[in-house]
Short mmCIF file of C-alpha atoms and ligand atoms in Angstrom, two decimals:
data_model
loop_
_atom_site.label_atom_id
_atom_site.label_comp_id
_atom_site.label_asym_id
_atom_site.label_seq_id
_atom_site.Cartn_x
_atom_site.Cartn_y
_atom_site.Cartn_z
CA UNK A 1 114.12 111.71 125.54
CA UNK A 2 117.22 111.58 128.15
CA UNK A 3 118.23 108.20 126.75
CA UNK A 4 118.58 109.82 122.93
CA UNK A 5 120.62 112.56 124.50
CA UNK A 6 123.06 110.40 126.86
CA UNK A 7 123.62 108.02 123.42
CA UNK A 8 124.05 111.40 121.58
CA UNK A 9 126.12 113.21 123.89
CA UNK A 10 128.06 109.72 124.55
CA UNK A 11 129.13 109.52 121.13
CA UNK A 12 130.12 113.28 120.96
CA UNK A 13 132.41 112.97 123.65
CA UNK A 14 133.69 110.08 122.25
CA UNK A 15 134.68 111.87 118.85
CA UNK A 16 136.16 114.53 120.95
CA UNK A 17 140.18 114.40 120.68
CA UNK A 18 141.87 114.39 124.28
CA UNK A 19 143.93 117.96 125.12
CA UNK A 20 146.72 116.65 126.27
CA UNK A 21 147.75 114.13 123.32
CA UNK A 22 149.54 115.69 120.76
CA UNK A 23 149.91 119.02 123.03
CA UNK A 24 148.06 120.30 119.75
CA UNK A 25 145.45 123.06 120.68
CA UNK A 26 141.98 121.76 120.68
CA UNK A 27 139.21 124.44 120.35
CA UNK A 28 135.10 122.67 120.49
CA UNK A 29 131.91 124.92 119.82
CA UNK A 30 128.29 123.08 120.75
CA UNK A 31 124.79 123.99 119.57
CA UNK A 32 121.36 122.27 119.54
CA UNK A 33 120.42 122.07 116.25
CA UNK A 34 118.30 119.64 113.94
CA UNK A 35 116.27 118.13 117.39
CA UNK A 36 119.97 116.44 118.24
CA UNK A 37 123.47 118.47 120.30
CA UNK A 38 125.88 119.26 117.69
CA UNK A 39 129.37 119.99 118.47
CA UNK A 40 132.70 120.43 115.86
CA UNK A 41 136.08 120.17 117.15
CA UNK A 42 139.30 121.79 115.35
CA UNK A 43 142.86 121.29 115.83
CA UNK A 44 145.76 124.58 115.47
CA UNK A 45 145.44 127.65 117.17
CA UNK A 46 143.65 129.98 114.44
CA UNK A 47 140.62 128.30 113.93
CA UNK A 48 138.41 128.88 116.52
CA UNK A 49 136.56 131.36 113.70
CA UNK A 50 136.01 128.63 110.97
CA UNK A 51 134.18 126.06 113.72
CA UNK A 52 132.30 129.62 114.97
CA UNK A 53 131.20 129.93 111.17
CA UNK A 54 129.83 126.08 111.45
CA UNK A 55 127.12 127.15 113.88
CA UNK A 56 125.78 129.27 111.64
CA UNK A 57 126.07 126.96 108.34
CA UNK A 58 124.29 124.63 110.75
CA UNK A 59 121.37 126.80 111.33
CA UNK A 60 121.13 127.31 107.79
CA UNK A 61 121.26 124.29 106.53
CA UNK A 62 117.98 123.65 109.43
CA UNK A 63 116.35 126.62 108.53
CA UNK A 64 116.24 125.02 104.72
CA UNK A 65 115.64 121.71 105.09
CA UNK A 66 113.78 121.39 108.12
CA UNK A 67 109.86 119.55 107.61
CA UNK A 68 108.60 121.02 110.60
CA UNK A 69 110.04 125.03 110.13
CA UNK A 70 106.90 126.66 108.76
CA UNK A 71 109.72 128.81 106.61
CA UNK A 72 111.85 125.86 105.67
CA UNK A 73 111.94 125.13 101.70
CA UNK A 74 110.82 121.80 102.47
CA UNK A 75 107.80 122.97 104.01
CA UNK A 76 107.07 124.81 101.30
CA UNK A 77 107.84 122.22 98.82
CA UNK A 78 105.52 119.84 100.96
CA UNK A 79 102.65 122.80 101.11
CA UNK A 80 103.21 123.76 97.17
CA UNK A 81 104.25 120.79 95.74
CA UNK A 82 107.08 123.45 93.49
CA UNK A 83 109.54 125.27 95.06
CA UNK A 84 112.71 127.33 93.81
CA UNK A 85 115.82 125.34 95.49
CA UNK A 86 117.83 127.21 97.93
CA UNK A 87 121.70 126.67 98.68
CA UNK A 88 120.88 123.09 99.53
CA UNK A 89 117.99 121.78 98.81
CA UNK A 90 119.09 120.38 94.92
CA UNK A 91 121.41 119.06 96.12
CA UNK A 92 119.69 117.18 98.98
CA UNK A 93 117.64 116.34 96.75
CA UNK A 94 119.40 114.94 94.27
CA UNK A 95 121.44 112.49 96.61
CA UNK A 96 118.39 111.45 98.11
CA UNK A 97 116.57 110.66 94.68
CA UNK A 98 120.12 108.61 94.06
CA UNK A 99 120.68 106.85 97.00
CA UNK A 100 116.06 105.61 96.78
CA UNK A 101 117.73 104.19 93.52
CA UNK A 102 119.85 102.43 94.73
CA UNK A 103 118.63 101.22 97.70
CA UNK A 104 115.37 99.94 95.47
CA UNK A 105 112.89 101.53 97.27
CA UNK A 106 114.41 100.84 100.79
CA UNK A 107 114.95 104.68 101.00
CA UNK A 108 112.33 106.88 100.44
CA UNK A 109 112.36 110.80 100.43
CA UNK A 110 108.47 111.04 100.21
CA UNK A 111 108.13 108.97 103.13
CA UNK A 112 106.66 112.31 105.57
CA UNK A 113 103.29 110.79 105.36
CA UNK A 114 104.18 107.76 107.19
CA UNK A 115 106.66 109.51 109.57
CA UNK A 116 103.33 112.09 110.35
CA UNK A 117 101.11 109.28 110.73
CA UNK A 118 103.71 107.17 113.58
CA UNK A 119 103.41 111.26 115.38
CA UNK A 120 107.74 111.20 115.63
CA UNK A 121 107.66 114.50 114.22
CA UNK A 122 104.89 115.84 116.12
CA UNK A 123 106.04 113.76 119.17
CA UNK A 124 102.21 112.66 119.38
CA UNK A 125 103.30 109.18 118.88
CA UNK A 126 100.40 106.54 118.11
CA UNK A 127 100.36 102.93 116.65
CA UNK A 128 97.95 104.23 113.77
CA UNK A 129 95.11 102.36 112.26
CA UNK A 130 95.60 100.05 109.52
CA UNK A 131 93.55 101.68 106.60
CA UNK A 132 95.04 104.54 107.41
CA UNK A 133 99.01 103.14 107.25
CA UNK A 134 97.59 101.80 103.65
CA UNK A 135 96.28 105.00 102.84
CA UNK A 136 99.50 106.54 103.47
CA UNK A 137 100.84 103.45 102.07
CA UNK A 138 99.41 104.27 98.77
CA UNK A 139 100.18 108.02 98.94
CA UNK A 140 103.95 107.66 99.29
CA UNK A 141 104.36 105.39 96.36
CA UNK A 142 102.75 107.54 94.24
CA UNK A 143 104.79 110.09 95.23
CA UNK A 144 107.32 111.22 92.83
CA UNK A 145 110.07 114.17 93.74
CA UNK A 146 111.82 115.87 90.67
CA UNK A 147 114.41 117.73 90.31
CA UNK A 148 114.62 120.06 87.21
CA UNK A 149 117.26 123.51 86.80
CA UNK A 150 116.25 125.31 89.84
CA UNK A 151 112.98 124.09 90.98
CA UNK A 152 112.27 120.98 92.87
CA UNK A 153 108.81 119.63 92.96
CA UNK A 154 106.69 116.62 94.38
CA UNK A 155 103.63 115.03 92.51
CA UNK A 156 101.44 114.47 95.53
CA UNK A 157 102.76 112.96 99.35
CA UNK A 158 105.19 114.53 101.21
CA UNK A 159 109.90 114.80 101.40
CA UNK A 160 111.00 114.61 104.50
CA UNK A 161 115.00 114.53 104.10
CA UNK A 162 115.42 114.03 108.44
CA UNK A 163 117.51 110.29 106.74
CA UNK A 164 119.76 112.10 105.30
CA UNK A 165 120.25 115.92 106.27
CA UNK A 166 122.59 115.50 109.37
CA UNK A 167 124.59 113.37 106.81
CA UNK A 168 124.70 116.31 104.73
CA UNK A 169 125.53 119.43 106.63
CA UNK A 170 128.84 116.84 108.34
CA UNK A 171 129.90 116.91 104.35
CA UNK A 172 129.42 120.52 104.45
CA UNK A 173 130.30 121.34 107.50
CA UNK A 174 133.77 119.64 106.27
CA UNK A 175 133.89 121.32 103.32
CA UNK A 176 133.64 124.92 105.57
CA UNK A 177 136.25 124.13 107.78
CA UNK A 178 139.05 122.72 104.93
CA UNK A 179 138.03 125.68 102.71
CA UNK A 180 139.24 128.27 106.33
CA UNK A 181 142.78 126.12 106.16
CA UNK A 182 141.68 123.49 108.81
CA UNK A 183 143.55 120.42 108.87
CA UNK A 184 141.67 118.56 112.10
CA UNK A 185 139.07 118.12 112.99
CA UNK A 186 135.80 116.37 114.09
CA UNK A 187 132.57 117.02 113.28
CA UNK A 188 129.75 115.48 115.83
CA UNK A 189 125.96 115.56 114.61
CA UNK A 190 123.98 113.37 116.82
CA UNK A 191 124.75 109.83 115.54
CA UNK A 192 126.95 111.22 112.20
CA UNK A 193 130.71 111.78 112.49
CA UNK A 194 132.80 112.99 110.35
CA UNK A 195 136.82 113.39 110.75
CA UNK A 196 139.04 115.49 109.14
CA UNK A 197 142.74 115.11 108.12
CA UNK A 198 144.82 112.93 110.65
CA UNK A 199 144.72 113.54 114.79
CA UNK A 200 148.04 115.79 115.17
CA UNK A 201 149.49 113.20 117.32
CA UNK A 202 149.41 110.73 114.64
CA UNK A 203 147.36 108.76 116.00
CA UNK A 204 143.75 107.41 114.52
CA UNK A 205 140.54 109.02 115.34
CA UNK A 206 138.57 106.64 118.03
CA UNK A 207 134.75 107.00 117.26
CA UNK A 208 132.51 105.02 119.92
CA UNK A 209 129.45 103.08 118.15
CA UNK A 210 126.52 103.45 121.48
CA UNK A 211 125.56 100.85 123.01
CA UNK A 212 121.44 100.06 122.03
CA UNK A 213 120.70 100.36 125.71
CA UNK A 214 120.78 104.10 125.80
CA UNK A 215 122.35 103.27 129.48
CA UNK A 216 125.80 105.19 127.75
CA UNK A 217 127.43 102.36 127.56
CA UNK A 218 129.31 101.69 124.00
CA UNK A 219 129.58 98.41 121.79
CA UNK A 220 132.98 99.12 120.74
CA UNK A 221 135.29 101.98 119.17
CA UNK A 222 136.62 102.32 115.56
CA UNK A 223 139.92 103.26 115.05
CA UNK A 224 139.63 105.12 111.26
CA UNK A 225 141.32 108.23 109.10
CA UNK A 226 139.41 110.90 107.36
CA UNK A 227 136.12 109.60 106.90
CA UNK A 228 132.22 110.00 108.10
CA UNK A 229 130.77 107.14 109.87
CA UNK A 230 127.11 107.12 110.93
CA UNK A 231 124.94 105.85 113.09
CA UNK A 232 121.25 104.73 113.15
CA UNK A 233 119.59 103.30 115.49
CA UNK A 234 115.87 101.80 116.93
CA UNK A 235 116.77 102.92 119.96
CA UNK A 236 117.11 107.17 119.19
CA UNK A 237 113.78 108.10 118.44
CA UNK A 238 110.60 105.33 119.13
CA UNK A 239 107.60 105.15 121.54
CA UNK A 240 106.79 101.74 123.24
CA UNK A 241 102.55 100.34 123.08
CA UNK A 242 100.93 97.10 124.59
CA UNK A 243 105.04 96.42 125.07
CA UNK A 244 105.78 96.40 121.53
CA UNK A 245 108.41 99.38 121.18
CA UNK A 246 107.91 101.01 117.77
CA UNK A 247 110.80 103.42 115.97
CA UNK A 248 111.56 105.97 113.68
CA UNK A 249 112.77 104.38 110.82
CA UNK A 250 109.66 102.94 108.25
CA UNK A 251 109.45 100.79 105.75
CA UNK A 252 107.71 102.37 103.06
CA UNK A 253 106.30 99.28 101.16
CA UNK A 254 104.61 98.08 104.71
CA UNK A 255 104.04 101.69 106.77
CA UNK A 256 105.52 100.07 109.68
CA UNK A 257 108.94 100.26 111.66
CA UNK A 258 111.10 97.97 110.66
CA UNK A 259 111.73 94.65 112.30
CA UNK A 260 113.84 92.40 110.99
CA UNK A 261 116.15 91.74 113.70
CA UNK A 262 118.81 94.86 113.55
CA UNK A 263 118.49 97.26 116.32
CA UNK A 264 121.97 99.33 115.04
CA UNK A 265 123.34 99.80 111.93
CA UNK A 266 126.82 101.96 111.05
CA UNK A 267 128.03 102.80 107.42
CA UNK A 268 132.32 104.22 107.68
CA UNK A 269 132.35 105.39 103.99
CA UNK A 270 133.90 109.13 102.77
CA UNK A 271 130.49 110.85 101.96
CA UNK A 272 128.61 111.16 105.33
CA UNK A 273 125.30 112.15 103.04
CA UNK A 274 125.53 108.64 101.72
CA UNK A 275 126.36 106.81 104.84
CA UNK A 276 123.38 108.70 106.28
CA UNK A 277 121.12 107.79 103.78
CA UNK A 278 122.51 104.29 103.45
CA UNK A 279 122.30 103.74 107.10
CA UNK A 280 118.52 104.31 107.28
CA UNK A 281 118.07 101.98 103.70
CA UNK A 282 119.89 99.70 105.44
CA UNK A 283 118.13 99.32 108.28
CA UNK A 284 114.51 98.39 106.50
CA UNK A 285 116.41 96.02 103.96
CA UNK A 286 117.83 93.92 106.52
CA UNK A 287 121.18 92.87 107.18
CA UNK A 288 121.21 89.67 104.96
CA UNK A 289 120.53 92.35 101.43
CA UNK A 290 121.77 94.97 103.51
CA UNK A 291 125.35 93.43 103.95
CA UNK A 292 125.08 92.31 99.56
CA UNK A 293 124.53 95.83 98.74
CA UNK A 294 127.16 97.50 101.21
CA UNK A 295 129.66 95.26 99.34
CA UNK A 296 128.31 95.90 96.66
CA UNK A 297 129.39 99.46 97.10
CA UNK A 298 132.21 99.30 98.71
CA UNK A 299 131.24 101.04 102.30
CA UNK A 300 132.15 99.63 105.72
CA UNK A 301 129.59 98.42 108.15
CA UNK A 302 128.68 97.33 111.85
CA UNK A 303 125.23 95.46 112.10
CA UNK A 304 123.59 95.05 115.69
CA UNK A 305 121.29 92.90 116.88
CA UNK A 306 119.85 91.49 119.98
CA UNK A 307 123.01 90.01 120.67
CA UNK A 308 125.43 90.34 118.38
CA UNK A 309 128.07 92.46 116.59
CA UNK A 310 128.54 92.21 112.54
CA UNK A 311 131.43 93.80 111.45
CA UNK A 312 132.24 94.18 107.99
CA UNK A 313 135.74 92.60 106.50
CA UNK A 314 137.60 96.13 106.00
CA UNK A 315 136.88 96.82 109.77
CA UNK A 316 138.03 93.88 110.84
CA UNK A 317 141.20 95.83 112.40
CA UNK A 318 139.51 99.08 113.52
CA UNK A 319 136.60 97.87 115.63
CA UNK A 320 137.46 96.92 119.30
CA UNK A 321 134.94 95.72 121.45
CA UNK A 322 134.20 97.20 124.86
CA UNK A 323 134.78 95.85 127.65
CA UNK A 324 131.13 97.18 129.47
CA UNK A 325 129.39 95.32 126.79
CA UNK A 326 132.48 92.66 125.62
CA UNK A 327 129.97 89.34 127.50
CA UNK A 328 126.46 90.83 125.80
CA UNK A 329 127.30 90.51 122.49
CA UNK A 330 129.38 88.17 120.25
CA UNK A 331 131.21 89.89 117.87
CA UNK A 332 131.38 88.31 113.91
CA UNK A 333 133.41 89.54 111.54
CA UNK A 334 132.16 88.99 107.40
P1 ADP B 1 118.10 110.16 113.09
O1 ADP B 1 119.75 110.59 112.87
O2 ADP B 1 117.34 111.39 113.09
O3 ADP B 1 117.82 109.03 113.57
P2 ADP B 1 118.16 108.73 110.49
O4 ADP B 1 119.24 108.26 109.98
O5 ADP B 1 118.01 107.17 111.47
O6 ADP B 1 118.10 109.75 111.36
O7 ADP B 1 117.12 108.88 109.86
C1 ADP B 1 115.63 108.31 110.58
C2 ADP B 1 114.79 109.74 109.20
O8 ADP B 1 115.00 109.26 108.81
C3 ADP B 1 113.25 109.59 110.35
O9 ADP B 1 113.20 110.27 111.56
C4 ADP B 1 112.22 110.32 109.27
O10 ADP B 1 112.89 111.34 109.11
C5 ADP B 1 113.30 109.44 108.46
N1 ADP B 1 112.84 107.86 107.71
C6 ADP B 1 112.04 106.93 108.02
N2 ADP B 1 112.21 106.01 107.04
C7 ADP B 1 112.70 106.65 105.97
C8 ADP B 1 112.75 105.66 104.79
N3 ADP B 1 112.65 104.35 104.90
N4 ADP B 1 113.38 106.14 104.14
C9 ADP B 1 114.19 107.50 104.20
N5 ADP B 1 113.73 108.42 105.20
C10 ADP B 1 113.20 107.94 106.74
MG1 MG B 2 119.56 107.89 107.70
#
């Protein structure tokens, strides 16, 4: 847990603009929501109220979409099979169905029976029996999530939007800030960063990519304009049994945590919900398939294995390896 917090805080810190650069007034609010540390940083003198309003919006999204909170819409959907959509459920369900389709099922919104079986929401982590895994895979594959008018329904199974909720929330917060007239901000929700506008000093935003060793080091930084930078890693939530590491991104076809050599995936594009869903899907697909899909979709990526960092062509000028880990990784631009 300490490793998770250190890694997330580091990402958040890297996204924080310095108060001295550009001499613009900077105001940050932090809150723990969606099981992670969330920070919204705004520039400009009159933007404190807008940043504060983000807290309520974030808690509202969590209250509606959490898979574990018993008052949530997702909880009602999973227990009742059908629910009238609230403010966010329909949009998230539609987005999730779309990402499942473009990733050929690697992103699976009905994954919850498997996530629960592995204990990733209860904290009761263990390697399930192969019989239990086969049953859960069958259930996941038979589940159908549907949006019809204002009703969201699922046949069999259970949904879990944990793979896109933080990205979706980052998009919502950015809209909220824009609507309030904020012109420059950084939203940091765990590994989900969304920047708004450009830094008042004219320099790019510097977003750190954490080292998978969890020790608080960075692999490098990305110098970007307004965009979403989302990272998912096997080092974020995991447990070890009999010397083997099991993490929270599950291949819906096998029922086991994806195991293809990737330890971290970063996606850079405009839409944070899409970036979040794609990081999860790319982790499942493995680098080769993921890389060709990323190219077809026009999104930039950073894939990390045990000893290599693969940076897509569009990020070549934007990525700077960090001195603290430079010797441990080869950087390959593709
Ligand atoms: P986090 O930022 O919480 O680490 P990720 O974006 O990395 O989240 O997604 C992992 C989460 O997505 C898991 O905790 C689980 O809730 C859900 N999940 C796991 N495997 C899949 C999958 N194949 N498709 C969709 N969602 C998944
Ligand atoms: Mg994700």
